[in-house]
Amino acid sequence: DIHMTQSPSSLSASVGDRVTITCRASQSISSYLNWYQQKPGKAPKLLIYAASSLQSGVPSRFSGSGSGTDFTLTISSLQPEDFATYYCQQSYITPPYTFGQGTKLEIK
Amino acid sequence: EVQLVESGGVVVQPGGSLRLSCAASGFTFHDYSMHWVRQAPGKGLEWVSLITWDGGSTYYADSVKGRFTISRDNSKNSLYLQMNSLRTEDTALYYCTKASSSGWLNFDYWGQGTLVTVSS
């Protein structure tokens, strides 16, 4: 199975900051990498798919990059509604489609 | 509007069985693969199972293989998860998710989840 490792596990930042979260796969997954945002008590929401494609309706301050084993999610200017937990997920070829352990983004 | 509504989550004893349901609407259900994803209390997301659009292929996480069975009824726009031999570690919020139509697999819609608690 492909193992996904996110860093950091938690992060404190301020409104307006630029934030980067990284995700590393245990083997190459090409660009089969998704990012989700989850707020407390809510279902996850798809932000980025195929490593860098922005899901419809997601603000352009979110961006994704990377391929192979190393990926990043960047929020260019944090807004109050962005404080949440972020998960990466690999969807390379066959299941299991594993998630990273999550990165909790908190207000500084 | 796409809607996924899960039901069936309850408190069950270890070793017991349960069937979760997911009612889908707002899209052509029989065109899409569907998945179950779970989240233990205070923990991260775990992919559980996949069923292809026609029910012809199913896949499971190793943690549930041989105990859980995914199925669907396209005539009823419904997805199911039969859970047998439940363990305390199966306690989680279970989400029904829809696979996107893009060539890159992702979960573009999620239900609100149904809580399964396995406890004596």
mmCIF file of N, CA and C in Angstrom, chain A residues 1 30-32 34 36 38 42-46 49-50 55 87 89 91 95-101, chain B residues 35 37 39 43-47 50 59-62 95 102-112:
data_model
loop_
_atom_site.group_PDB
_atom_site.id
_atom_site.type_symbol
_atom_site.label_atom_id
_atom_site.label_comp_id
_atom_site.label_asym_id
_atom_site.label_seq_id
_atom_site.Cartn_x
_atom_site.Cartn_y
_atom_site.Cartn_z
ATOM 1 N N ASP A 1 0.829 -1.193 0.000
ATOM 2 C CA ASP A 1 0.000 0.000 0.000
ATOM 3 C C ASP A 1 0.870 1.251 0.000
ATOM 4 N N SER A 30 2.640 9.716 -9.722
ATOM 5 C CA SER A 30 2.420 10.649 -10.833
ATOM 6 C C SER A 30 1.776 11.924 -10.278
ATOM 7 N N SER A 31 0.620 12.296 -10.815
ATOM 8 C CA SER A 31 -0.097 13.468 -10.305
ATOM 9 C C SER A 31 -1.426 13.092 -9.664
ATOM 10 N N TYR A 32 -1.545 11.830 -9.231
ATOM 11 C CA TYR A 32 -2.796 11.354 -8.643
ATOM 12 C C TYR A 32 -2.884 11.731 -7.165
ATOM 13 N N ASN A 34 -4.892 14.391 -4.369
ATOM 14 C CA ASN A 34 -6.007 15.284 -4.068
ATOM 15 C C ASN A 34 -5.791 15.943 -2.709
ATOM 16 N N TYR A 36 -8.081 17.878 0.430
ATOM 17 C CA TYR A 36 -9.396 18.130 1.004
ATOM 18 C C TYR A 36 -9.248 19.037 2.220
ATOM 19 N N GLN A 38 -11.324 20.016 5.808
ATOM 20 C CA GLN A 38 -12.398 19.588 6.695
ATOM 21 C C GLN A 38 -12.501 20.543 7.874
ATOM 22 N N LYS A 42 -18.017 18.835 10.045
ATOM 23 C CA LYS A 42 -18.433 18.841 8.639
ATOM 24 C C LYS A 42 -17.713 17.756 7.849
ATOM 25 N N ALA A 43 -18.297 17.390 6.716
ATOM 26 C CA ALA A 43 -17.645 16.456 5.810
ATOM 27 C C ALA A 43 -16.482 17.138 5.103
ATOM 28 N N PRO A 44 -15.506 16.375 4.685
ATOM 29 C CA PRO A 44 -14.416 16.957 3.889
ATOM 30 C C PRO A 44 -14.933 17.559 2.591
ATOM 31 N N LYS A 45 -14.170 18.538 2.104
ATOM 32 C CA LYS A 45 -14.507 19.232 0.861
ATOM 33 C C LYS A 45 -13.306 19.161 -0.057
ATOM 34 N N LEU A 46 -13.538 18.773 -1.309
ATOM 35 C CA LEU A 46 -12.453 18.678 -2.282
ATOM 36 C C LEU A 46 -11.974 20.067 -2.675
ATOM 37 N N TYR A 49 -7.515 18.594 -7.191
ATOM 38 C CA TYR A 49 -7.369 17.230 -7.680
ATOM 39 C C TYR A 49 -6.283 17.208 -8.759
ATOM 40 N N ALA A 50 -5.801 16.022 -9.071
ATOM 41 C CA ALA A 50 -4.710 15.880 -10.047
ATOM 42 C C ALA A 50 -3.542 16.803 -9.699
ATOM 43 N N GLN A 55 -10.661 22.629 -7.850
ATOM 44 C CA GLN A 55 -12.041 22.199 -7.958
ATOM 45 C C GLN A 55 -12.937 23.421 -8.164
ATOM 46 N N TYR A 87 -6.248 17.440 4.362
ATOM 47 C CA TYR A 87 -5.799 16.072 4.091
ATOM 48 C C TYR A 87 -5.384 15.942 2.626
ATOM 49 N N GLN A 89 -4.629 12.980 -0.348
ATOM 50 C CA GLN A 89 -5.080 11.623 -0.661
ATOM 51 C C GLN A 89 -4.485 11.215 -1.997
ATOM 52 N N SER A 91 -4.689 8.730 -5.304
ATOM 53 C CA SER A 91 -5.698 7.960 -6.032
ATOM 54 C C SER A 91 -5.030 7.267 -7.230
ATOM 55 N N PRO A 95 -6.976 0.639 -5.526
ATOM 56 C CA PRO A 95 -7.137 0.868 -4.087
ATOM 57 C C PRO A 95 -6.106 0.083 -3.281
ATOM 58 N N PRO A 96 -5.823 0.468 -2.046
ATOM 59 C CA PRO A 96 -6.518 1.481 -1.245
ATOM 60 C C PRO A 96 -6.065 2.902 -1.554
ATOM 61 N N TYR A 97 -6.988 3.822 -1.542
ATOM 62 C CA TYR A 97 -6.714 5.222 -1.851
ATOM 63 C C TYR A 97 -6.436 5.977 -0.552
ATOM 64 N N THR A 98 -5.236 5.878 -0.102
ATOM 65 C CA THR A 98 -4.867 6.307 1.241
ATOM 66 C C THR A 98 -4.794 7.823 1.396
ATOM 67 N N PHE A 99 -5.096 8.264 2.628
ATOM 68 C CA PHE A 99 -5.027 9.667 3.018
ATOM 69 C C PHE A 99 -3.779 9.905 3.876
ATOM 70 N N GLY A 100 -3.322 11.147 3.848
ATOM 71 C CA GLY A 100 -2.352 11.571 4.834
ATOM 72 C C GLY A 100 -3.012 11.705 6.194
ATOM 73 N N GLN A 101 -2.206 11.934 7.218
ATOM 74 C CA GLN A 101 -2.738 11.956 8.587
ATOM 75 C C GLN A 101 -3.430 13.270 8.928
ATOM 76 N N HIS B 35 -17.840 5.208 -3.098
ATOM 77 C CA HIS B 35 -16.893 4.777 -2.066
ATOM 78 C C HIS B 35 -17.469 5.029 -0.673
ATOM 79 N N VAL B 37 -15.837 6.050 3.077
ATOM 80 C CA VAL B 37 -14.667 6.549 3.813
ATOM 81 C C VAL B 37 -15.099 6.704 5.265
ATOM 82 N N GLN B 39 -14.071 7.836 9.531
ATOM 83 C CA GLN B 39 -13.243 8.700 10.371
ATOM 84 C C GLN B 39 -13.542 8.369 11.821
ATOM 85 N N LYS B 43 -9.847 11.419 14.802
ATOM 86 C CA LYS B 43 -8.776 10.870 13.965
ATOM 87 C C LYS B 43 -8.920 11.310 12.512
ATOM 88 N N GLY B 44 -8.032 10.792 11.656
ATOM 89 C CA GLY B 44 -8.030 11.150 10.252
ATOM 90 C C GLY B 44 -8.981 10.296 9.418
ATOM 91 N N LEU B 45 -8.883 10.491 8.117
ATOM 92 C CA LEU B 45 -9.759 9.812 7.169
ATOM 93 C C LEU B 45 -9.156 8.483 6.736
ATOM 94 N N GLU B 46 -10.013 7.479 6.600
ATOM 95 C CA GLU B 46 -9.580 6.157 6.146
ATOM 96 C C GLU B 46 -10.500 5.698 5.028
ATOM 97 N N TRP B 47 -9.940 5.441 3.852
ATOM 98 C CA TRP B 47 -10.712 4.859 2.753
ATOM 99 C C TRP B 47 -11.105 3.437 3.141
ATOM 100 N N LEU B 50 -14.791 0.499 -2.272
ATOM 101 C CA LEU B 50 -15.171 1.037 -3.587
ATOM 102 C C LEU B 50 -16.064 0.027 -4.299
ATOM 103 N N TYR B 59 -13.788 -3.344 -3.981
ATOM 104 C CA TYR B 59 -12.472 -3.323 -3.359
ATOM 105 C C TYR B 59 -12.639 -2.914 -1.894
ATOM 106 N N TYR B 60 -11.692 -3.380 -1.061
ATOM 107 C CA TYR B 60 -11.785 -3.119 0.372
ATOM 108 C C TYR B 60 -10.423 -2.799 0.963
ATOM 109 N N ALA B 61 -10.443 -1.994 2.007
ATOM 110 C CA ALA B 61 -9.248 -1.827 2.823
ATOM 111 C C ALA B 61 -8.957 -3.142 3.542
ATOM 112 N N ASP B 62 -7.691 -3.411 3.782
ATOM 113 C CA ASP B 62 -7.321 -4.649 4.464
ATOM 114 C C ASP B 62 -7.999 -4.748 5.835
ATOM 115 N N TYR B 95 -18.709 7.935 5.902
ATOM 116 C CA TYR B 95 -19.134 8.816 4.841
ATOM 117 C C TYR B 95 -19.332 8.036 3.539
ATOM 118 N N SER B 102 -14.080 13.210 -13.652
ATOM 119 C CA SER B 102 -12.826 13.519 -14.337
ATOM 120 C C SER B 102 -12.012 12.236 -14.483
ATOM 121 N N GLY B 103 -11.010 12.273 -15.295
ATOM 122 C CA GLY B 103 -10.148 11.113 -15.470
ATOM 123 C C GLY B 103 -9.232 10.880 -14.283
ATOM 124 N N TRP B 104 -9.256 11.803 -13.321
ATOM 125 C CA TRP B 104 -8.436 11.698 -12.123
ATOM 126 C C TRP B 104 -9.357 11.419 -10.946
ATOM 127 N N LEU B 105 -9.203 10.257 -10.345
ATOM 128 C CA LEU B 105 -10.119 9.884 -9.277
ATOM 129 C C LEU B 105 -10.021 10.840 -8.097
ATOM 130 N N ASN B 106 -11.167 11.341 -7.694
ATOM 131 C CA ASN B 106 -11.253 12.110 -6.459
ATOM 132 C C ASN B 106 -12.693 12.023 -5.986
ATOM 133 N N PHE B 107 -12.948 12.475 -4.767
ATOM 134 C CA PHE B 107 -14.277 12.382 -4.179
ATOM 135 C C PHE B 107 -14.874 13.789 -4.156
ATOM 136 N N ASP B 108 -15.720 14.073 -5.119
ATOM 137 C CA ASP B 108 -16.189 15.444 -5.261
ATOM 138 C C ASP B 108 -17.433 15.760 -4.442
ATOM 139 N N TYR B 109 -18.130 14.739 -3.980
ATOM 140 C CA TYR B 109 -19.267 14.956 -3.095
ATOM 141 C C TYR B 109 -19.246 13.947 -1.959
ATOM 142 N N TRP B 110 -19.601 14.432 -0.768
ATOM 143 C CA TRP B 110 -19.624 13.610 0.441
ATOM 144 C C TRP B 110 -20.978 13.777 1.129
ATOM 145 N N GLY B 111 -21.434 12.714 1.773
ATOM 146 C CA GLY B 111 -22.588 12.850 2.644
ATOM 147 C C GLY B 111 -22.170 13.477 3.965
ATOM 148 N N GLN B 112 -23.128 13.559 4.876
ATOM 149 C CA GLN B 112 -22.862 14.149 6.186
ATOM 150 C C GLN B 112 -22.326 13.118 7.173
#
